[in-house]
C-alpha cells in the first residue's frame, strides 16, 4: 500500500506534503506537479510553497485560512495531479553553464581524484557529461541543489567545512552538485568555477534556475566567463 | 534630514523591517525582527508605519546626532536608554537633536530592542525589504563603529516623550508551547517525554539564525538518512549532539536534521527575547490549540497597539492643557 503522500502539520505556520523519503526523480516530479497545481489554484491564505527532494512545504496564515479547509483543498489537488499522470511540465528550462575546471579554480580536484582513484580528467569528463536537475533551493540565497551527479564521482562532504568559499564555485558532495552564489562556509568539494552566478542581485527575478530546470556544465579552457546559453 | 554616527556597536546589530516573505523557495530566509511585536509597537507609538528599524542586541549601541533633529522610539526588551546623560525608561519616545548622544545598553531582561526614527531611514533594499541577512550579507552587514545613518522626512510628532508602555507585560515566561513533529517518531519515546517534562536552558550559541538549548540529550532511534527538507521559524531541529536548536529569524530555508517539534508562532518572539542561561519548559499543544493561540495573540497585540496610540493621544491633550513640561518634552507642533 502506498502511504504517500502524507500531510504533516508544522505547528500553526505550515505543513509538509511528503511524497516519499528518498531522492528520486519520480517523487520529485509529483512535487513539481503539486507545486504547479497550487500556483494555479492560488489558495487564499497560502503564503508560499517550497519544493524540496521529497516534500512540498506549504506556509499559510492561520488568521486567513482554516487549517482543515486548507488540508481539504490540498487533498483535492493531490487527487487531481494523480489522475493527470504526472509528467514534468514543458515550461522548464535547460541551461548550459560554462565551467573552468583548471587547477586555479579547482582547489579540491586533486584530492578528490586521489580519494576516488580517478584521474582529474575523468572527474571533469564525468561531471560535465551529466544532465542535472534542480531539485530544490536551500542553505543560502540562490543555492540550487542539483541532482544527477554520476555515482562514480559521488563522495561524502568533508569532515570539516572550509570558511569563505567564494561565489561561482562549482562543488560536489553526496549525490549532488551546486554553484555557490555568495561567500559561505562549505564542506563540499570545489572542482571548478562557473562563468555565471545564478544569483543576480540586481534583477527583478534574481534567481536564474527554476526548480525542475535541467543543467549541463560545459568545460571551458580559457575561462570565457561571459556567455551562457539558454537552450 | 538627520545624520547619526555610530560611536559604539555590539555584535549582531542590524537593520530590520518586516522581512522578505515568499522567497524561501529560492533559499532566501524571511529575516525580519527577532521580536515582531515590539518592532510594530514602536511604529504604532510614533503613529505611522515607518519601515526599517535598528535591531539592537545586548551588545548595545551608541549614536550621536551630527545634524538635524528627529523623534524616535525604542521598544523591545527592558533595555537601559541614556540620552545626553539622562536615563530614560525602556519603551520611550524622545527627540534627538544635533549634538545629542544616545546610548542603549542591555537592561534587566530581553535580548533585542528596536530603535525606530520618526522619519525614513536611508537603507539598501533587496526583494522589497531592508532586512539584513547576517551571513550572506545580501542586504547590508551588521552595523559597526563609524557607520553613518541618514534619516529623511524627519518629524517631531505631537507626542509626549517618555515611556509609551510598561514592557513588563512582555517579559518572557519560561513556558513555551510546541506542536510535536514532523519527525518526533524518529526519537525515543523517552526523549519525547523528556522534551515535555524536563527543563531546557538557552546556551550562548544564540544568534539571529537560532539558539541551541541544553537539557536531556534527545536520542534518535536509528541512524536515518533523511533528504533535506524545508524548515520554518520555530523548528526544534536536533543534530547528532542531541541538543535541540530552535530556528529563529535568519534560519536556513532547508535542513537535513530531524525536527522533534515546532514552537508555536504565538511564543516564537518570546523565546527570541530570552537570554542565554534562561530556562524553558515546553508544553505540547495540538495544531488546533496553536491556531487558537495565534488568533488570541493577534487580538491581544492589536488591543495593545491601540492602548499605545490612545495613551499618546491623552498625554498630548494633557500637555496642551498644562505647562508642566519637564525637560523631556518634544517640540510640539514644530
Coordinates of C-alpha atoms in Angstrom, one line a residue:
Chain A
X1 CA 0.0 0.0 0.0
X2 CA 1.3 3.4 -0.9
X3 CA 1.4 5.5 2.3
X4 CA 2.3 8.7 0.4
X5 CA 1.5 11.5 0.0
X6 CA 1.2 12.4 3.7
X7 CA 0.3 15.8 5.1
X8 CA 2.1 16.7 8.3
X9 CA 1.4 19.9 10.2
X10 CA 4.2 22.2 11.3
X11 CA 2.7 24.0 14.3
X12 CA 0.4 26.8 13.1
X13 CA 2.7 28.1 10.4
X14 CA 2.8 25.5 7.7
X15 CA 2.6 21.9 6.7
X16 CA 4.6 19.4 4.7
X17 CA 3.2 17.2 2.0
X18 CA 5.6 14.3 1.9
X19 CA 5.7 12.3 -1.3
X20 CA 8.4 9.9 -0.2
X21 CA 11.5 9.6 1.8
X22 CA 14.3 9.4 -0.8
X23 CA 15.9 11.4 -3.6
X24 CA 14.1 10.1 -6.6
X25 CA 13.1 11.8 -9.9
X26 CA 9.6 10.3 -9.9
X27 CA 8.9 11.5 -6.4
X28 CA 10.3 14.9 -7.3
X29 CA 8.0 15.0 -10.4
X30 CA 5.0 14.7 -8.1
X31 CA 6.3 17.6 -6.0
X32 CA 6.7 19.8 -9.1
X33 CA 3.2 18.9 -10.3
X34 CA 1.7 19.7 -6.9
X35 CA 3.7 23.0 -6.7
X36 CA 2.3 23.9 -10.1
X37 CA -1.2 22.9 -9.2
X38 CA -1.0 25.1 -6.1
X39 CA 0.3 28.0 -8.0
X40 CA -2.6 27.7 -10.5
X41 CA -5.1 27.3 -7.6
X42 CA -3.7 30.3 -5.6
X43 CA -5.5 29.4 -2.4
X44 CA -6.2 32.5 -0.3
X45 CA -4.1 32.4 2.9
X46 CA -1.3 30.3 1.4
X47 CA 1.9 32.3 1.8
X48 CA 4.4 30.2 -0.1
X49 CA 5.3 26.8 -1.3
X50 CA 8.9 25.4 -1.0
X51 CA 9.6 22.4 -3.2
X52 CA 12.3 20.0 -1.9
X53 CA 13.6 16.5 -2.7
X54 CA 10.7 14.5 -1.2
X55 CA 8.3 17.0 0.2
X56 CA 6.5 20.3 -0.6
X57 CA 6.3 22.8 2.2
X58 CA 3.2 25.0 2.4
X59 CA 3.3 28.1 4.5
X60 CA -0.1 29.6 5.5
X61 CA -1.6 32.3 7.6
X62 CA -4.0 30.7 10.2
X63 CA -5.8 34.1 10.5
X64 CA -6.9 33.8 6.9
X65 CA -7.4 30.1 6.2
X66 CA -8.7 27.4 8.5
X67 CA -6.3 24.5 8.6
X68 CA -8.9 21.9 7.9
X69 CA -10.1 23.8 4.8
X70 CA -6.5 24.1 3.6
X71 CA -6.0 20.3 4.0
X72 CA -9.2 19.6 2.2
X73 CA -8.1 21.9 -0.7
X74 CA -4.8 20.1 -0.8
X75 CA -6.3 16.6 -0.8
X76 CA -8.4 17.6 -3.8
X77 CA -5.4 18.9 -5.7
X78 CA -3.4 15.7 -4.8
X79 CA -6.2 13.6 -6.4
X80 CA -6.2 15.8 -9.5
X81 CA -2.4 15.5 -10.1
X82 CA -2.6 11.8 -9.5
X83 CA -5.3 11.5 -12.1
X84 CA -3.5 13.6 -14.6
X85 CA -0.5 11.1 -14.8
X86 CA 2.3 13.3 -13.8
X87 CA 4.8 14.5 -16.3
X88 CA 7.4 17.2 -15.9
X89 CA 6.0 20.4 -17.4
X90 CA 7.3 21.7 -20.7
X91 CA 8.0 25.2 -19.2
X92 CA 11.2 24.0 -17.5
X93 CA 14.4 25.5 -18.9
X94 CA 17.6 23.7 -19.9
X95 CA 20.8 25.6 -19.1
X96 CA 24.3 25.2 -20.3
X97 CA 26.8 26.6 -17.8
X98 CA 30.4 27.3 -18.8
X99 CA 32.8 26.0 -16.1
X100 CA 36.5 26.3 -15.9
X101 CA 38.0 23.2 -14.2
X102 CA 41.6 24.5 -14.3
X103 CA 43.7 24.0 -11.2
X104 CA 43.5 27.7 -10.3
X105 CA 39.7 27.3 -9.9
X106 CA 39.5 23.7 -8.6
X107 CA 41.3 23.5 -5.3
X108 CA 39.9 20.2 -4.3
X109 CA 40.1 18.3 -7.6
X110 CA 43.5 16.6 -7.0
X111 CA 42.5 15.4 -3.6
X112 CA 39.1 14.2 -4.9
X113 CA 40.9 12.3 -7.7
X114 CA 43.1 10.6 -5.1
X115 CA 40.1 9.7 -2.9
X116 CA 38.1 8.4 -5.9
X117 CA 41.1 6.7 -7.5
X118 CA 40.3 8.5 -10.8
X119 CA 42.2 11.0 -12.9
X120 CA 41.2 14.6 -12.7
X121 CA 40.3 14.5 -16.3
X122 CA 38.0 11.6 -15.7
X123 CA 36.2 13.6 -12.9
X124 CA 35.8 16.6 -15.2
X125 CA 34.5 14.5 -18.1
X126 CA 32.1 12.7 -15.8
X127 CA 30.9 15.9 -14.1
X128 CA 30.4 17.8 -17.4
X129 CA 28.7 15.0 -19.2
X130 CA 25.8 14.5 -16.8
X131 CA 22.4 16.3 -17.0
X132 CA 21.4 17.7 -13.7
X133 CA 18.0 18.6 -12.4
X134 CA 17.3 21.5 -9.9
X135 CA 15.7 19.6 -7.1
X136 CA 15.4 22.4 -4.6
X137 CA 17.0 25.6 -3.2
X138 CA 18.4 25.6 0.3
X139 CA 21.3 26.6 2.7
X140 CA 21.8 30.2 1.4
X141 CA 20.0 32.5 -1.1
X142 CA 20.2 31.1 -4.6
X143 CA 21.9 27.8 -3.7
X144 CA 20.3 25.4 -6.1
X145 CA 20.8 21.7 -5.3
X146 CA 21.4 19.8 -8.5
X147 CA 20.7 16.1 -8.5
X148 CA 22.1 13.7 -11.1
X149 CA 25.8 13.5 -10.1
X150 CA 27.3 10.3 -11.7
X151 CA 27.8 7.7 -9.0
X152 CA 31.5 7.2 -9.7
X153 CA 32.2 10.8 -8.6
X154 CA 30.0 10.8 -5.5
X155 CA 31.8 11.3 -2.2
X156 CA 30.6 12.4 1.3
X157 CA 31.3 16.0 2.2
X158 CA 34.5 17.0 4.0
X159 CA 34.5 16.3 7.7
X160 CA 35.3 20.0 8.4
X161 CA 33.8 22.8 6.5
X162 CA 36.1 25.4 4.8
X163 CA 35.3 29.0 5.7
X164 CA 34.8 31.6 3.0
X165 CA 34.1 29.6 -0.2
X166 CA 33.7 32.2 -2.9
X167 CA 30.7 32.8 -5.2
X168 CA 30.5 30.8 -8.5
X169 CA 32.4 27.8 -7.0
X170 CA 31.2 24.6 -8.6
X171 CA 31.1 21.9 -5.9
X172 CA 30.1 18.3 -5.4
X173 CA 29.1 16.3 -2.3
X174 CA 27.0 13.2 -1.9
X175 CA 24.6 12.8 -4.8
X176 CA 24.6 16.5 -5.6
X177 CA 26.4 19.3 -7.3
X178 CA 25.9 23.1 -6.7
X179 CA 27.1 26.5 -7.8
X180 CA 27.7 28.9 -4.9
X181 CA 26.2 32.4 -5.1
X182 CA 27.5 34.2 -2.0
X183 CA 30.6 33.7 0.2
X184 CA 29.7 31.0 2.8
X185 CA 31.4 28.2 4.7
X186 CA 31.1 24.8 3.0
X187 CA 32.2 21.2 3.4
X188 CA 31.6 20.4 -0.3
X189 CA 34.5 19.7 -2.8
X190 CA 35.3 22.6 -5.1
X191 CA 36.1 21.3 -8.6
X192 CA 35.7 24.3 -10.8
X193 CA 34.4 27.8 -11.3
X194 CA 31.2 28.8 -13.1
X195 CA 31.2 31.6 -15.7
X196 CA 28.0 33.0 -14.3
X197 CA 26.5 33.5 -10.8
X198 CA 23.0 32.0 -10.8
X199 CA 22.0 34.8 -8.4
X200 CA 21.9 38.2 -9.9
X201 CA 21.0 40.6 -7.1
X202 CA 20.2 43.5 -9.5
X203 CA 17.5 41.7 -11.4
X204 CA 13.8 41.7 -10.6
X205 CA 13.9 37.9 -10.8
X206 CA 17.3 37.4 -9.3
X207 CA 17.2 33.6 -9.4
X208 CA 18.2 32.0 -12.7
X209 CA 17.0 28.5 -12.2
X210 CA 13.5 27.3 -11.6
X211 CA 13.1 24.1 -9.5
X212 CA 12.8 21.3 -12.2
X213 CA 15.1 23.0 -14.7
X214 CA 17.9 21.0 -16.1
X215 CA 21.5 21.9 -16.4
X216 CA 24.6 20.8 -18.2
X217 CA 28.2 22.0 -17.4
X218 CA 30.3 22.9 -20.4
X219 CA 34.1 22.9 -19.7
X220 CA 35.8 26.0 -21.0
X221 CA 39.6 26.3 -21.3
X222 CA 40.3 29.9 -21.3
X223 CA 37.6 30.7 -18.7
X224 CA 35.4 32.6 -21.1
X225 CA 33.2 33.6 -18.2
X226 CA 30.8 35.7 -20.1
X227 CA 28.4 33.6 -22.1
X228 CA 25.7 31.2 -21.1
X229 CA 23.2 29.8 -23.4
X230 CA 19.6 29.1 -22.6
X231 CA 18.7 26.0 -24.7
Chain B
X1 CA 17.2 65.2 7.2
X2 CA 19.2 64.0 10.2
X3 CA 22.6 62.2 10.3
X4 CA 23.9 60.0 13.0
X5 CA 27.3 58.5 13.6
X6 CA 27.7 55.1 15.3
X7 CA 30.1 55.5 18.2
X8 CA 29.7 52.0 19.6
X9 CA 28.0 48.9 18.2
X10 CA 27.9 45.5 19.8
X11 CA 27.7 42.4 17.6
X12 CA 24.6 41.5 15.6
X13 CA 23.1 44.9 15.4
X14 CA 21.3 45.1 12.1
X15 CA 18.7 47.0 10.0
X16 CA 15.4 45.1 10.1
X17 CA 12.0 45.7 8.6
X18 CA 9.1 43.3 8.2
X19 CA 11.4 40.9 6.3
X20 CA 11.0 39.3 2.9
X21 CA 8.3 36.7 2.5
X22 CA 7.8 34.3 -0.4
X23 CA 11.4 33.7 -1.4
X24 CA 12.2 30.6 0.7
X25 CA 11.7 28.5 -2.4
X26 CA 14.9 30.3 -3.7
X27 CA 16.8 29.7 -0.5
X28 CA 16.1 33.2 0.9
X29 CA 15.2 33.3 4.6
X30 CA 12.5 35.7 5.6
X31 CA 14.7 37.5 8.2
X32 CA 12.8 40.4 9.9
X33 CA 12.7 41.3 13.6
X34 CA 13.5 38.7 16.2
X35 CA 10.6 40.3 18.2
X36 CA 8.0 41.3 15.7
X37 CA 5.5 42.5 18.3
X38 CA 7.9 45.0 19.9
X39 CA 9.1 46.2 16.4
X40 CA 5.5 47.0 15.4
X41 CA 4.8 48.6 18.8
X42 CA 7.4 51.3 18.1
X43 CA 5.8 52.2 14.8
X44 CA 2.4 52.4 16.5
X45 CA 3.8 54.6 19.2
X46 CA 5.2 57.0 16.6
X47 CA 1.8 56.9 14.8
X48 CA 3.0 55.6 11.4
X49 CA 4.4 52.7 9.5
X50 CA 8.0 53.9 9.1
X51 CA 9.7 50.9 7.6
X52 CA 13.1 49.9 8.9
X53 CA 14.3 49.8 12.5
X54 CA 17.7 49.3 14.0
X55 CA 17.6 46.0 15.9
X56 CA 19.9 46.4 18.9
X57 CA 21.4 43.3 20.6
X58 CA 22.6 43.0 24.2
X59 CA 26.0 44.3 22.9
X60 CA 24.4 47.8 23.0
X61 CA 24.6 50.8 20.6
X62 CA 25.7 54.4 21.0
X63 CA 25.0 57.0 18.3
X64 CA 25.5 60.8 18.1
X65 CA 23.4 63.2 16.1
X66 CA 25.6 65.2 13.8
X67 CA 22.9 67.2 12.1
X68 CA 19.2 67.7 12.1
X69 CA 16.5 66.6 14.6
X70 CA 14.1 63.8 14.8
X71 CA 11.9 61.9 17.3
X72 CA 12.5 58.3 17.9
X73 CA 11.1 55.4 19.9
X74 CA 12.7 52.3 21.5
X75 CA 10.8 49.2 22.3
X76 CA 11.7 45.6 22.9
X77 CA 13.3 44.1 26.0
X78 CA 13.9 46.1 29.1
X79 CA 17.0 48.0 27.9
X80 CA 18.7 50.9 29.5
X81 CA 18.4 54.1 27.5
X82 CA 20.6 57.1 28.2
X83 CA 20.1 60.3 26.3
X84 CA 22.7 63.1 26.9
X85 CA 23.4 61.6 30.3
X86 CA 19.8 61.3 31.4
X87 CA 18.4 57.8 31.9
X88 CA 15.0 57.2 30.2
X89 CA 12.8 54.2 30.9
X90 CA 12.7 51.4 28.4
X91 CA 10.0 51.8 25.8
X92 CA 10.4 55.5 25.5
X93 CA 9.8 58.2 22.9
X94 CA 12.4 61.0 22.8
X95 CA 13.8 63.6 20.4
X96 CA 17.4 63.6 19.1
X97 CA 18.9 67.0 18.2
X98 CA 22.3 68.0 16.8
X99 CA 24.9 67.0 19.4
X100 CA 22.6 64.5 21.2
X101 CA 24.2 61.3 22.2
X102 CA 22.0 58.2 22.7
X103 CA 23.3 55.1 24.4
X104 CA 21.3 51.8 24.6
X105 CA 22.6 49.1 26.8
X106 CA 21.3 45.7 28.0
X107 CA 19.0 46.1 31.0
X108 CA 17.2 43.8 33.3
X109 CA 15.8 41.4 30.6
X110 CA 15.5 40.9 26.9
X111 CA 17.9 40.2 24.1
X112 CA 16.7 42.7 21.5
X113 CA 15.3 46.1 21.2
X114 CA 14.2 48.3 18.3
X115 CA 15.2 51.9 17.6
X116 CA 12.7 53.5 15.1
X117 CA 13.1 57.0 13.9
X118 CA 10.1 59.3 13.1
X119 CA 11.2 59.5 9.5
X120 CA 12.6 57.4 6.8
X121 CA 15.9 55.7 7.3
X122 CA 18.0 55.5 4.1
X123 CA 19.0 51.9 3.7
X124 CA 19.6 49.5 0.9
X125 CA 16.8 47.1 0.0
X126 CA 16.6 43.7 -1.7
X127 CA 13.5 41.9 -2.7
X128 CA 11.3 44.6 -1.2
X129 CA 12.9 44.5 2.2
X130 CA 15.7 46.3 4.0
X131 CA 16.3 43.4 6.4
X132 CA 20.0 42.5 6.7
X133 CA 20.5 38.8 6.3
X134 CA 23.5 38.0 8.5
X135 CA 25.8 35.5 6.8
X136 CA 25.0 36.2 3.1
X137 CA 25.5 40.0 3.5
X138 CA 23.0 40.3 0.6
X139 CA 21.4 43.4 2.1
X140 CA 23.9 45.3 4.2
X141 CA 26.1 44.0 7.0
X142 CA 25.8 44.4 10.8
X143 CA 26.3 48.0 11.9
X144 CA 29.8 49.0 13.1
X145 CA 31.6 52.0 14.6
X146 CA 31.9 54.9 12.1
X147 CA 28.8 54.0 10.0
X148 CA 26.6 56.9 9.3
X149 CA 22.8 56.6 9.5
X150 CA 20.7 59.1 7.5
X151 CA 17.1 59.8 8.2
X152 CA 14.9 61.6 5.7
X153 CA 11.5 63.2 6.1
X154 CA 12.1 63.7 9.8
X155 CA 9.3 64.8 12.0
X156 CA 8.6 65.5 15.6
X157 CA 5.2 64.0 16.4
X158 CA 2.8 65.8 18.7
X159 CA 3.5 63.3 21.3
X160 CA 4.8 63.4 24.8
X161 CA 8.2 62.0 25.2
X162 CA 8.8 59.4 27.9
X163 CA 7.6 55.9 28.4
X164 CA 4.9 54.7 25.9
X165 CA 4.2 51.4 27.7
X166 CA 5.5 49.4 30.7
X167 CA 7.0 46.4 29.0
X168 CA 6.6 44.1 32.0
X169 CA 3.7 42.5 30.1
X170 CA 6.1 41.3 27.5
X171 CA 8.7 39.8 29.8
X172 CA 9.1 36.2 28.6
X173 CA 7.8 33.4 30.7
X174 CA 9.6 30.1 30.9
X175 CA 6.7 28.1 29.4
X176 CA 6.9 27.8 25.6
X177 CA 4.3 25.9 23.7
X178 CA 5.2 23.5 20.9
X179 CA 3.5 21.2 18.5
X180 CA 5.3 17.8 18.1
X181 CA 6.6 16.8 14.7
X182 CA 7.2 16.4 11.8
X183 CA 9.8 13.9 12.9
X184 CA 9.0 13.2 16.5
X185 CA 8.6 9.5 15.6
X186 CA 12.4 9.4 14.9
X187 CA 13.1 9.9 18.6
X188 CA 13.0 7.5 21.5
X189 CA 9.7 7.8 23.5
X190 CA 11.9 8.8 26.5
X191 CA 13.2 11.7 24.6
X192 CA 9.8 12.9 23.5
X193 CA 8.8 12.7 27.2
X194 CA 12.0 14.5 28.3
X195 CA 11.2 17.3 25.9
X196 CA 7.9 17.9 27.7
X197 CA 8.9 17.2 31.3
X198 CA 12.4 18.4 31.7
X199 CA 14.0 21.9 31.8
X200 CA 16.0 23.2 28.9
X201 CA 18.5 26.1 29.1
X202 CA 19.3 28.6 26.4
X203 CA 23.1 28.3 25.7
X204 CA 25.5 31.0 24.5
X205 CA 25.1 29.6 20.9
X206 CA 22.5 32.2 20.2
X207 CA 22.3 34.5 17.2
X208 CA 19.7 35.5 14.6
X209 CA 19.8 32.1 13.0
X210 CA 18.9 30.2 16.1
X211 CA 19.6 29.2 19.7
X212 CA 21.0 25.9 20.9
X213 CA 19.2 24.6 24.0
X214 CA 20.7 22.4 26.6
X215 CA 18.8 19.7 28.6
X216 CA 18.5 16.0 28.5
X217 CA 20.1 14.7 25.2
X218 CA 17.4 13.9 22.7
X219 CA 18.1 10.5 21.1
X220 CA 17.2 9.3 17.6
X221 CA 16.1 5.7 17.4
X222 CA 18.1 4.7 14.4
X223 CA 20.6 6.4 12.1
X224 CA 18.5 8.0 9.5
X225 CA 19.1 9.2 6.0
X226 CA 16.6 12.0 5.6
X227 CA 16.7 14.1 2.4
X228 CA 16.9 17.8 3.3
X229 CA 13.5 19.4 3.5
X230 CA 12.2 22.9 4.1
X231 CA 12.3 24.2 7.7
X232 CA 10.3 27.0 9.3
X233 CA 10.9 29.5 12.1
X234 CA 10.4 27.9 15.5
X235 CA 11.6 24.4 14.3
X236 CA 13.4 22.4 17.0
X237 CA 15.9 20.5 14.9
X238 CA 18.2 18.0 16.6
X239 CA 21.7 17.3 15.2
X240 CA 23.8 14.4 16.3
X241 CA 24.9 16.1 19.6
X242 CA 21.3 15.7 20.9
X243 CA 20.7 19.4 21.8
X244 CA 17.7 20.9 20.1
X245 CA 18.4 24.1 18.1
X246 CA 15.4 26.4 17.8
X247 CA 15.5 28.2 14.5
X248 CA 14.9 31.9 14.5
X249 CA 14.5 34.9 12.1
X250 CA 17.6 34.2 9.9
X251 CA 17.2 30.4 9.8
X252 CA 18.3 28.4 6.8
X253 CA 15.4 27.5 4.5
X254 CA 16.2 23.8 4.4
X255 CA 17.8 21.3 6.7
X256 CA 18.6 17.6 6.9
X257 CA 18.3 17.2 10.7
X258 CA 15.1 15.7 12.2
X259 CA 12.7 18.2 13.9
X260 CA 11.2 16.9 17.1
X261 CA 8.8 19.8 17.4
X262 CA 8.0 23.4 16.4
X263 CA 7.5 26.4 18.7
X264 CA 4.0 27.9 18.0
X265 CA 4.0 31.3 16.4
X266 CA 2.5 33.0 19.4
X267 CA 5.5 32.0 21.5
X268 CA 8.4 32.4 19.0
X269 CA 9.1 36.1 19.7
X270 CA 9.0 35.5 23.5
X271 CA 11.6 32.8 23.1
X272 CA 13.8 35.2 21.0
X273 CA 13.7 37.7 23.8
X274 CA 15.1 35.2 26.3
X275 CA 18.8 35.2 27.2
X276 CA 21.5 32.6 27.5
X277 CA 21.0 30.9 30.8
X278 CA 17.2 31.4 30.9
X279 CA 15.2 28.2 31.4
X280 CA 12.4 26.9 29.2
X281 CA 9.7 24.3 29.9
X282 CA 8.0 23.1 26.8
X283 CA 4.3 22.4 26.8
X284 CA 2.9 20.3 23.9
X285 CA -0.3 21.5 22.4
X286 CA -2.4 20.5 19.4
X287 CA -2.3 22.2 16.0
X288 CA -5.8 23.5 16.7
X289 CA -4.7 24.9 20.0
X290 CA -1.7 26.6 18.3
X291 CA -4.0 28.2 15.8
X292 CA -6.3 29.5 18.5
X293 CA -3.3 30.8 20.3
X294 CA -2.2 32.7 17.1
X295 CA -5.6 34.3 16.9
X296 CA -5.7 35.3 20.5
X297 CA -2.1 36.7 20.2
X298 CA -3.2 38.7 17.2
X299 CA -6.2 40.2 19.1
X300 CA -4.1 41.0 22.2
X301 CA -1.4 42.7 20.1
X302 CA -4.0 44.8 18.3
X303 CA -5.6 46.0 21.6
X304 CA -2.2 46.6 22.9
X305 CA -1.2 48.8 19.8
X306 CA -4.5 50.7 20.4
X307 CA -3.6 51.3 24.0
X308 CA -0.2 52.7 22.9
X309 CA -1.9 55.0 20.4
X310 CA -4.6 56.1 22.8
X311 CA -2.2 56.8 25.7
X312 CA -0.3 59.1 23.3
X313 CA -3.4 61.0 22.5
X314 CA -4.5 61.5 26.1
X315 CA -1.0 62.6 27.1
X316 CA -0.9 65.0 24.2
X317 CA -4.1 66.5 25.3
X318 CA -2.9 66.7 28.9
X319 CA 0.1 68.6 27.7
X320 CA -1.8 71.1 25.7
X321 CA -3.7 71.9 28.9
X322 CA -0.7 72.2 31.1
X323 CA 2.7 73.9 31.1
X324 CA 4.2 71.2 33.2
X325 CA 6.6 70.2 30.6
X326 CA 9.7 69.0 32.3
X327 CA 12.8 68.7 30.2
X328 CA 11.8 65.6 28.2
X329 CA 9.0 67.0 26.1
X330 CA 9.4 67.2 22.3
X331 CA 8.8 70.4 20.3
X332 CA 5.1 70.2 20.0
X333 CA 4.0 71.3 16.6
X334 CA 7.4 72.3 15.4

